[in-house]
Tab-separated table of C-alpha atoms in Angstrom:
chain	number	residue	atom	x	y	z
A	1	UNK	CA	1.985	-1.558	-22.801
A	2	UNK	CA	-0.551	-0.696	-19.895
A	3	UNK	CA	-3.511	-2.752	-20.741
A	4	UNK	CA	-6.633	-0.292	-19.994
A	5	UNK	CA	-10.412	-0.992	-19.598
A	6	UNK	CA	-9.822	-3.557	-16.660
A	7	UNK	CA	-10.371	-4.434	-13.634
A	8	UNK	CA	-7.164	-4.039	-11.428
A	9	UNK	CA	-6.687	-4.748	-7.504
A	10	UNK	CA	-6.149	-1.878	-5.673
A	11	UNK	CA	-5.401	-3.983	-2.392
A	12	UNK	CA	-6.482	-6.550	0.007
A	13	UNK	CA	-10.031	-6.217	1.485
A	14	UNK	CA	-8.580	-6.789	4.948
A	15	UNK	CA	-5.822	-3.927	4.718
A	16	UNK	CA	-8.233	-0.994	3.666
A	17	UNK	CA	-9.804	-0.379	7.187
A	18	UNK	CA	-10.791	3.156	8.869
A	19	UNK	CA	-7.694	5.325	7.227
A	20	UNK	CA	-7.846	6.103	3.258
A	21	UNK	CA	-4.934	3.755	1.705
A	22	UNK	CA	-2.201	5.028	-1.370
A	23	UNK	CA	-2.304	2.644	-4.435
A	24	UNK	CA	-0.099	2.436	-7.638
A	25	UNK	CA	-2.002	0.705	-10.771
A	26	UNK	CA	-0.795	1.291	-14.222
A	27	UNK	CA	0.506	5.212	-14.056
A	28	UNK	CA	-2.506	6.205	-12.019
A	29	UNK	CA	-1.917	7.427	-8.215
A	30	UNK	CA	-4.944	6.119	-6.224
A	31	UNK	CA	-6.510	6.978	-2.811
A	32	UNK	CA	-9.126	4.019	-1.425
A	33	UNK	CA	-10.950	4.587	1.352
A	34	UNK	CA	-14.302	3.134	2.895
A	35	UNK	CA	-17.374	5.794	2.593
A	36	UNK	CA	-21.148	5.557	2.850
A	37	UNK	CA	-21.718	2.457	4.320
A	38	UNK	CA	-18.162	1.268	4.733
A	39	UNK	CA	-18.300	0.803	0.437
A	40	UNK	CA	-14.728	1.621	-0.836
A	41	UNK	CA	-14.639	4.503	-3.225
A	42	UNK	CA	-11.465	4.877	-5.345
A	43	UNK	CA	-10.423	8.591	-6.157
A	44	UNK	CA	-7.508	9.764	-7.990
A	45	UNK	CA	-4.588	10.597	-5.025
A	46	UNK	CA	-4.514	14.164	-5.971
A	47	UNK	CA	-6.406	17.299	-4.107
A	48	UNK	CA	-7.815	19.818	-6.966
A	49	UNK	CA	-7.238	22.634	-4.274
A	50	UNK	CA	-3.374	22.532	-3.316
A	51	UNK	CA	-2.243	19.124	-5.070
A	52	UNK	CA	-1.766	17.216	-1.747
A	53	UNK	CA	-2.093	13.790	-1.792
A	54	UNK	CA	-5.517	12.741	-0.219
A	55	UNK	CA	-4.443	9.396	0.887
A	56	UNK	CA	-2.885	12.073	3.906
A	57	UNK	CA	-5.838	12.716	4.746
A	58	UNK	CA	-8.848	11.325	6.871
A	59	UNK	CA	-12.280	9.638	6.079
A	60	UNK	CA	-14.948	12.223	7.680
A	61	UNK	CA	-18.707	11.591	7.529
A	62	UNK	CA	-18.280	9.005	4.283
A	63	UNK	CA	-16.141	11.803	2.849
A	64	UNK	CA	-12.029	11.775	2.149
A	65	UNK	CA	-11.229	14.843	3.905
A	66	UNK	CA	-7.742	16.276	2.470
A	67	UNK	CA	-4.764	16.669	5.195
A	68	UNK	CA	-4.174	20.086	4.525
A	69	UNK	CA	-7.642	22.190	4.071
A	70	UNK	CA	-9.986	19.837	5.015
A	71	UNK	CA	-11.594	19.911	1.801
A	72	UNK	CA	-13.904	16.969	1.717
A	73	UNK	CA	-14.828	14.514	-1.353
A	74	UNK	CA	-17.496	11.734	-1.602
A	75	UNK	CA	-17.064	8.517	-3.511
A	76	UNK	CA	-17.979	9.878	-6.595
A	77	UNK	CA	-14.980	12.912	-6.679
A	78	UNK	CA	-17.648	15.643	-6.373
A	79	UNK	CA	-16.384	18.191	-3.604
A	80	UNK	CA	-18.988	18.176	-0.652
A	81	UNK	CA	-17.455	20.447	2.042
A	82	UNK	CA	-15.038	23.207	2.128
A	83	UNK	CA	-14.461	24.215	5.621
A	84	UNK	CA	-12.954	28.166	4.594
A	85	UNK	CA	-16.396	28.880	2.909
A	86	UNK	CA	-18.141	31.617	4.242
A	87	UNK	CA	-22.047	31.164	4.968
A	88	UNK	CA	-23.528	30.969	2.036
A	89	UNK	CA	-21.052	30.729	-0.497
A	90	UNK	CA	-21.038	27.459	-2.688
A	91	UNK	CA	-18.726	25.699	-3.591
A	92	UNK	CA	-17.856	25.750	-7.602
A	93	UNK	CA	-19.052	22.672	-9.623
A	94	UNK	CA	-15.443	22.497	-10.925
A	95	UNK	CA	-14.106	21.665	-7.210
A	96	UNK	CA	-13.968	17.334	-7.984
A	97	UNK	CA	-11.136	14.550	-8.611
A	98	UNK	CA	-11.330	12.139	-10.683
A	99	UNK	CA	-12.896	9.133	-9.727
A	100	UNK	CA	-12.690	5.149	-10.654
A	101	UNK	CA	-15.289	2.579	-10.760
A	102	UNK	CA	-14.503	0.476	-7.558
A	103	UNK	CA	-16.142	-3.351	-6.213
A	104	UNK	CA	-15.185	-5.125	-3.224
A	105	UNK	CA	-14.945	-9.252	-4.156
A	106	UNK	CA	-13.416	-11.885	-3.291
A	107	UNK	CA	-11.580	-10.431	-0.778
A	108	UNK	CA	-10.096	-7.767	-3.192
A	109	UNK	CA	-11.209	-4.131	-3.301
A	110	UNK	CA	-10.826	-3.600	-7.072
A	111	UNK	CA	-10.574	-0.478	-9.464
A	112	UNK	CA	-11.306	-0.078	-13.425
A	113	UNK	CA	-9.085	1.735	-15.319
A	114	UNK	CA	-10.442	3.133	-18.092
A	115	UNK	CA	-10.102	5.760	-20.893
A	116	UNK	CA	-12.165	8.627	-21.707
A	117	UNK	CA	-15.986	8.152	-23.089
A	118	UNK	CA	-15.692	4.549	-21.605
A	119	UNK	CA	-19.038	2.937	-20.997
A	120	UNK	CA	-19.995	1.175	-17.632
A	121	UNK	CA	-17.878	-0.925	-16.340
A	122	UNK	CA	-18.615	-4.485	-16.509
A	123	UNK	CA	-18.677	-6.789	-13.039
A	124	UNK	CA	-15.434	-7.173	-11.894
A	125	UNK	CA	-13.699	-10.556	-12.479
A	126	UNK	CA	-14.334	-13.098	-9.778
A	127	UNK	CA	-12.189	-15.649	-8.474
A	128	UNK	CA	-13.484	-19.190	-8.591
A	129	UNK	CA	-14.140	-21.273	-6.009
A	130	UNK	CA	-12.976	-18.527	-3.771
A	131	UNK	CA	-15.737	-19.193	-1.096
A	132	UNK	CA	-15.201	-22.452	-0.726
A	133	UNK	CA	-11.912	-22.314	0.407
A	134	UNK	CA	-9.727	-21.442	2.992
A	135	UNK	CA	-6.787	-18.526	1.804
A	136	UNK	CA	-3.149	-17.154	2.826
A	137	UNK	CA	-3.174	-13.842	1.179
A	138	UNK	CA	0.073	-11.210	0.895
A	139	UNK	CA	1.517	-8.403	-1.286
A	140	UNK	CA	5.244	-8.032	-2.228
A	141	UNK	CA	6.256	-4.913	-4.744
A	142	UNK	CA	8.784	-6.200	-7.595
A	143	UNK	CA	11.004	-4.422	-9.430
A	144	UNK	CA	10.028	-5.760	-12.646
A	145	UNK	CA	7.854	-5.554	-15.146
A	146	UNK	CA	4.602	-7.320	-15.309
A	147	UNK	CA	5.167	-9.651	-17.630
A	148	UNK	CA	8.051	-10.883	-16.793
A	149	UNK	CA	6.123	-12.170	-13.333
A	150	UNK	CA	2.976	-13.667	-15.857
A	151	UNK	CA	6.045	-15.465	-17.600
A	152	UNK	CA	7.334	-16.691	-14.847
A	153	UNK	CA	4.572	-18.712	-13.905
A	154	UNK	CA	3.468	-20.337	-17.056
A	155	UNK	CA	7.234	-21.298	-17.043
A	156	UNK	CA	7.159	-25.467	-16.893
A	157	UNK	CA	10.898	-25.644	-16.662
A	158	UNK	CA	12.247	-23.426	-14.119
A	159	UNK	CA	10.996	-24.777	-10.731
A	160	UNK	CA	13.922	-27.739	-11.083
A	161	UNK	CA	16.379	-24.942	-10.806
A	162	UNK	CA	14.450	-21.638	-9.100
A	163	UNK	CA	13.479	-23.461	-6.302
A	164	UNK	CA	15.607	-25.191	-4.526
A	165	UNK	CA	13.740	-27.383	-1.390
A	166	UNK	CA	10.742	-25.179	-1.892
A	167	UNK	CA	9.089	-26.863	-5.158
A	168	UNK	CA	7.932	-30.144	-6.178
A	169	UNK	CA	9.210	-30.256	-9.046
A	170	UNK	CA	12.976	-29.657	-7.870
A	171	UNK	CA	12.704	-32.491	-5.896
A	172	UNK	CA	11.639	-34.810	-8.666
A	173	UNK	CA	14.645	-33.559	-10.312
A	174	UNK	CA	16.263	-34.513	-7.213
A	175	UNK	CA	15.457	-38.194	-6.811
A	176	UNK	CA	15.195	-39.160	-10.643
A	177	UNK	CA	16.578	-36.825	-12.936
A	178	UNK	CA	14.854	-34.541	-15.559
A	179	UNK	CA	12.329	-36.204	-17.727
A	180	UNK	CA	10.680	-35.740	-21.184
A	181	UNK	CA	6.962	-34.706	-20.927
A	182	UNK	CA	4.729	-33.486	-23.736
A	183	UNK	CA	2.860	-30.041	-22.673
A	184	UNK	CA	-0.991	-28.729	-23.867
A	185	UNK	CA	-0.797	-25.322	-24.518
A	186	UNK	CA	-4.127	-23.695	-25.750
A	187	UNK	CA	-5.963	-20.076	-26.219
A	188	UNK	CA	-8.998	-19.542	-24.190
A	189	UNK	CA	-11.358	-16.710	-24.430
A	190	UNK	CA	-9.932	-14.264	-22.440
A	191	UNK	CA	-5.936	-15.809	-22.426
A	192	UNK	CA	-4.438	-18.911	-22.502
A	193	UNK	CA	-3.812	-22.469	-20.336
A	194	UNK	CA	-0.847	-24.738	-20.499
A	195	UNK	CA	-1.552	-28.605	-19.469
A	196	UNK	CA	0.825	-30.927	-18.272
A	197	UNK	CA	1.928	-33.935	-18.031
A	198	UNK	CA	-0.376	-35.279	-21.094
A	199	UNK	CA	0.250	-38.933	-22.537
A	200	UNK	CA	1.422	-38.890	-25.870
A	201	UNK	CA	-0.621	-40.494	-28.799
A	202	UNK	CA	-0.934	-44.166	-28.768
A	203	UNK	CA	1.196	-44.052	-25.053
A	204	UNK	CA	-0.206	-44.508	-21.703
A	205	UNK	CA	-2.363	-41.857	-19.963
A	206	UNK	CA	-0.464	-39.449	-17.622
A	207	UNK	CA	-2.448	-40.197	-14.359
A	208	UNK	CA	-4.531	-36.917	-13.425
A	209	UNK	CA	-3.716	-36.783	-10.014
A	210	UNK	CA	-0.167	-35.946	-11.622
A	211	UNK	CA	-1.672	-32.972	-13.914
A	212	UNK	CA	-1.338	-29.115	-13.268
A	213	UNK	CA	-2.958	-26.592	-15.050
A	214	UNK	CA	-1.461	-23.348	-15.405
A	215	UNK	CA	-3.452	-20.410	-16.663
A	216	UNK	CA	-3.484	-16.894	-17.683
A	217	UNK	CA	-6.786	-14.288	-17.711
A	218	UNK	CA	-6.137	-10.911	-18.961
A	219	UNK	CA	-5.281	-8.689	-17.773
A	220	UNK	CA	-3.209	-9.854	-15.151
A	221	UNK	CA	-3.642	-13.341	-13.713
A	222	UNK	CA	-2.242	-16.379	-13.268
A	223	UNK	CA	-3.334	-19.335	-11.881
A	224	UNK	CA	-1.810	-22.621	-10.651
A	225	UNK	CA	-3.812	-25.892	-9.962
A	226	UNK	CA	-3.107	-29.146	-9.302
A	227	UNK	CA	-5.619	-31.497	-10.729
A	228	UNK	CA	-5.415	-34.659	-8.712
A	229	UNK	CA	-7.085	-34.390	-5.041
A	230	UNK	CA	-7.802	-31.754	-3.484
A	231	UNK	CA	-6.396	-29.389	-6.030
A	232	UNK	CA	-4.766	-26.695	-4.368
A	233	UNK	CA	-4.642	-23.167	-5.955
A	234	UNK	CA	-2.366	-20.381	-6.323
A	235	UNK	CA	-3.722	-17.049	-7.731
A	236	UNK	CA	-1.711	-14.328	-8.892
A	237	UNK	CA	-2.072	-10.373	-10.152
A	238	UNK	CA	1.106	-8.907	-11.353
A	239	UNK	CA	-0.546	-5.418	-10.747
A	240	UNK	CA	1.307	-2.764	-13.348
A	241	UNK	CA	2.666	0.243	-11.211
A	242	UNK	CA	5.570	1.670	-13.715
A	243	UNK	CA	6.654	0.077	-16.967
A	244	UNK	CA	9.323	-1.621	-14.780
A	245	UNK	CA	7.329	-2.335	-11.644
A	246	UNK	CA	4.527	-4.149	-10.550
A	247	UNK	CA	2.638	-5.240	-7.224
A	248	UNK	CA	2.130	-9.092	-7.002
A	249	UNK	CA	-0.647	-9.510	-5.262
A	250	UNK	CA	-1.035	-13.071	-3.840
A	251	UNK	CA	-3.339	-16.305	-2.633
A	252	UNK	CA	-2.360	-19.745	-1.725
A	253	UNK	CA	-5.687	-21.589	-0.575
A	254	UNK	CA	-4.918	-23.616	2.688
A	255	UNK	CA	-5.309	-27.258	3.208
A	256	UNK	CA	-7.563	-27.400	6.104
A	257	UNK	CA	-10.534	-26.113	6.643
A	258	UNK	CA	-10.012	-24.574	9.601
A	259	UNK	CA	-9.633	-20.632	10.456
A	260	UNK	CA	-10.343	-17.418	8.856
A	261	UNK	CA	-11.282	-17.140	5.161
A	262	UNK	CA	-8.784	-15.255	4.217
A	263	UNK	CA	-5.234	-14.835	6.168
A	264	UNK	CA	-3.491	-11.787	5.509
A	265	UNK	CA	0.675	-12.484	5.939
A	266	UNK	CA	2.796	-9.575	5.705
A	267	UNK	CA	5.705	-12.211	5.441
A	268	UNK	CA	6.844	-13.150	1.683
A	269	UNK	CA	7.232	-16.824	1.192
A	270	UNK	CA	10.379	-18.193	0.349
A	271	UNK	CA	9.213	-19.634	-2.973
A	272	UNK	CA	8.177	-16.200	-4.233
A	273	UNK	CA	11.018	-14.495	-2.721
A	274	UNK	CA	12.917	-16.760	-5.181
A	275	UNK	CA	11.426	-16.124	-8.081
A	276	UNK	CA	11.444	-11.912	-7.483
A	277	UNK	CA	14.890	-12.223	-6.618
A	278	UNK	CA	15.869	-14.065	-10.092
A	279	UNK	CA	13.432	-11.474	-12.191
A	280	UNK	CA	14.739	-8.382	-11.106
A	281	UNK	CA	18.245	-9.791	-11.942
A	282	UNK	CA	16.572	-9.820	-15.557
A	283	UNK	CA	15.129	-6.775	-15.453
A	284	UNK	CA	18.407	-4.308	-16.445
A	285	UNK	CA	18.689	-6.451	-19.648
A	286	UNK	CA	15.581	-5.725	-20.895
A	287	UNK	CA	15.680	-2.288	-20.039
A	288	UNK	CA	18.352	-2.228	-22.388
A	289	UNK	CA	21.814	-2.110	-20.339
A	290	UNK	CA	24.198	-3.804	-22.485
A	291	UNK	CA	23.805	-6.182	-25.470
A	292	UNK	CA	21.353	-8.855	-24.699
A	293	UNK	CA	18.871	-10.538	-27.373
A	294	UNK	CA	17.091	-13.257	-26.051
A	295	UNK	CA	17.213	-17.102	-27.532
A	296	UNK	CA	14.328	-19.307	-27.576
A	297	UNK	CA	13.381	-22.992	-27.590
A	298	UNK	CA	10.619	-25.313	-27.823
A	299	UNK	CA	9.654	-24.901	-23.930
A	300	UNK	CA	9.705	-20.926	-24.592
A	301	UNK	CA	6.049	-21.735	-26.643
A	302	UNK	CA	3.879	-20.799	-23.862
A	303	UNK	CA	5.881	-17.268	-22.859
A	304	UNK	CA	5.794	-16.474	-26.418
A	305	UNK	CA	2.357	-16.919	-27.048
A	306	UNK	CA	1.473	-14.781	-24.153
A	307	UNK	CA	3.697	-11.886	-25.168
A	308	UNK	CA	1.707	-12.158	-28.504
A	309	UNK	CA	-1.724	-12.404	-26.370
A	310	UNK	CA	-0.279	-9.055	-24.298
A	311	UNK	CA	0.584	-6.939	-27.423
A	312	UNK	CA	-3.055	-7.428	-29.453
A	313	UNK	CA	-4.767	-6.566	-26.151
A	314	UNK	CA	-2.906	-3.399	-25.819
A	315	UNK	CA	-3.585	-2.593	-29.344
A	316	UNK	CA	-7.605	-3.334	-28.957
A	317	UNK	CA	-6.787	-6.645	-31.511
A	318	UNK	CA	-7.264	-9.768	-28.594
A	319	UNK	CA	-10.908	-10.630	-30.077
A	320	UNK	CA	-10.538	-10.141	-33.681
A	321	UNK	CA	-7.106	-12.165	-33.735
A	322	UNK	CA	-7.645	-14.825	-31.681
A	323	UNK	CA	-9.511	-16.682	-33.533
A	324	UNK	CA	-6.002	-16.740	-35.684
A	325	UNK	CA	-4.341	-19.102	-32.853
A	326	UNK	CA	-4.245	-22.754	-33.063
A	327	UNK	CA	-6.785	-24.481	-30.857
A	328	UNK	CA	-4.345	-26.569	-29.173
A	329	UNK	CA	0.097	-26.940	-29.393
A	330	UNK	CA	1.560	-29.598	-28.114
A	331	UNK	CA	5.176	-29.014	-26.791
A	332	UNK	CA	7.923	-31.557	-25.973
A	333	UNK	CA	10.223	-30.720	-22.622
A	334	UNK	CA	12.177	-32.046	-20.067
A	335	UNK	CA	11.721	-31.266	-17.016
C-alpha cells in the first residue's frame, strides 16, 4: 500500500554533491542532482532516447547530461541539448522525463510523489527543532517492509529483549525486573502518539523527566523523545522502495553542542543494526512462507492502530475516518 501525494526523502543533503545520485522511493527510479544554482532537481532515472539510466550520467551547465548520448535535461525534464543535432534542427517537444517536485530542508533533499492531475505540492514537512540542534545522520537499506520498521518503533515492549546493553530500557529490566506501566495512546492530525509512563487515576504522577513520547506522522515518520532534560530525539523515515523493502533514513541529535550541524556516518549503529536484523527475520512470514497468523495482546494497541491509520490513508479515507478514533486509550503493560 504505497502511500502517494507525499513528501518522501530522496537522500541526505550532504551526500548529493557534484555527481547526479540513484534513488528508490515507492516503485519510482529517481535521478537527483544539483542544477541552476546548486537547487536539486529530481527526474525520473530513465533517458527517453535509449532508456539509460541518467543517474550514469554527468551534471553539465545545470543540466543532467545522459552517459551515453549526451542528451541533456534541466530540472524541469524538458530536453535542452542534443549534441547529434545538426544546425538548425530542434529538438521535438516530446524529447522530456518525467519530473518530481523536489525541496532541500532540514538537511534532507526531498521528492513528492504524486499521481496524475495532482495540484501543487504543498511545503514539504519540516523537522522540528532541527536548527537548534546538533545531528548524527545515516542511511541503512532493510529488507523489510515499511511498516514493519514504523511498528517497530512505537513498540513499548521490545527494547527489554531487542537490545541487549544498547537500550535503557533493557537495563531497567536488568537491575529490577519488568514492571506494570499504563501507556497514552492517542490520534493526532496527521497520525498518532503513544505516552508513557503516565500515573494511573487517583495514583502518584509518573515524574516527567521519566516520560517518552513516541510518535508517528504520515507518511513515514517516527519520532522518539525523551521528555525530561534535555530531551534527546531520534527521527526516523522508513522510505518505501519495494513492497518488501525500504530505506531507513536516520537522525540522532547529539548531546553537545559542539561540531557540525549535521554528521553524516556511513557506520550503522548497533541499536539499529538490532532491530533490522530481528525484522527481516519477520519478513518471510508475512510474505506468506509457511503458516503464520499473528496473535495479539493489549501492548499490540498502538501497532494496530497504526496499521488501521496506514490502510485509510492508502485508500484516500485518513481525514474523513479519523474523527471515528477515540481521543485517547489507555493501555496496561509491563515492561
Amino acid at each position: 500500500m504505497f502511500l502517494r501525494k507525499y513528501w518522501y526523502i530522496a537522500c541526505a543533503s550532504s551526500q548529493l554533491g557534484a555527481a547526479p545520485r540513484a534513488a528508490r522511493v515507492l516503485d519510482q527510479d529517481i535521478v537527483v542532482f544539483r542544477g541552476d544554482g546548486r537547487r536539486p532537481a529530481a527526474l525520473l532515472d530513465r533517458c527517453c532516447h535509449r532508456g539509460v539510466k541518467l543517474s550514469l550520467g554527468r551534471v553539465t551547465g545545470g543540466a543532467l547530461a545522459c552517459g551515453y548520448h549526451g542528451w541533456r535535461f534541466g530540472g524541469g525534464g524538458a530536453c535542452v541539448h542534443i549534441p547529434s543535432l545538426a544546425e538548425g534542427r530542434r529538438i521535438p517537444a516530446r524529447c522530456a522525463v518525467p519530473a518530481f517536485p523536489c525541496v532541500e530542508r532540514d538537511g534532507y533533499v526531498w521528492v513528492w510523489i504524486g499521481g496524475e492531475g495532482d495540484a501543487a505540492a504543498p511545503p514539504p514537512p519540516g523537522i522540528d527543532g532541527f536548527s537548534a540542534r546538533r545531528w548524527d545522520q545515516g542511511s541503512v537499506d532493510l529488507e523489510c517492509a515499511s511498516t514493519r520498521g514504523l511498528e517497530n518503533n512505537l513498540d513499548w515492549c521490545h527494547p527489554a529483549f531487542a537490545h541487549p546493553w544498547t537500550h535503557g530500557q533493557f537495563y531497567l529490566a536488568l537491575l529490577r525486573g519488568l514492571r506494570e506501566q499504563l501507556l497514552e495512546v492517542r490520534p493526532t492530525p496527521d497520525g498518532m502518539t503513544v505516552v508513557g509512563p503516565i500515573s494511573a487515576a487517583g495514583g502518584a504522577p509518573a515524574p516527567r523527566s521519566s516520560q517518552v513520547l513516541l510518535s508517528f506522522t504520515l507518511p513515514d515518520r517516527v519520532e522518539v523523545r525523551s521528555l525530561g532534560g534535555m530531551p534527546r530525539r531520534i527521527v526516523l523515515h522508513f522510505v518505501p522502495t519495494a513492497p518488501d523493502r525500504c530505506r531507513m533514513e536516520w537522525l540522532v541529535s547529539r548531546a553537545l553542542p559542539f561540531g557540525p550541524r549535521v554528521r553524516f556516518r556511513a557506520r550503522e549503529p548497533t541499536i539499529l543494526r538490532q532491530d533490522r536484523i530481528l525484522l527481516e527475520s519477520a519478513e518471510p512470514a508475512y510474505a506468506g512462507e509457511g503458516a503464520f497468523r499473528e496473535q495479539h495482546v493489549e501492548a499490540d494497541a498502538p501497532m494496530l492502530l497504526l496499521r488501521r491509520i496506514l490502510g485509510w490513508a492508502a485508500r484516500g479515507e485518513w481525514e474523513a475516518r479519523r474523527a471515528s478514533l477515540p481521543e485517547r486509550r489507555l493501555i496496561r503493560v509491563r515492561a
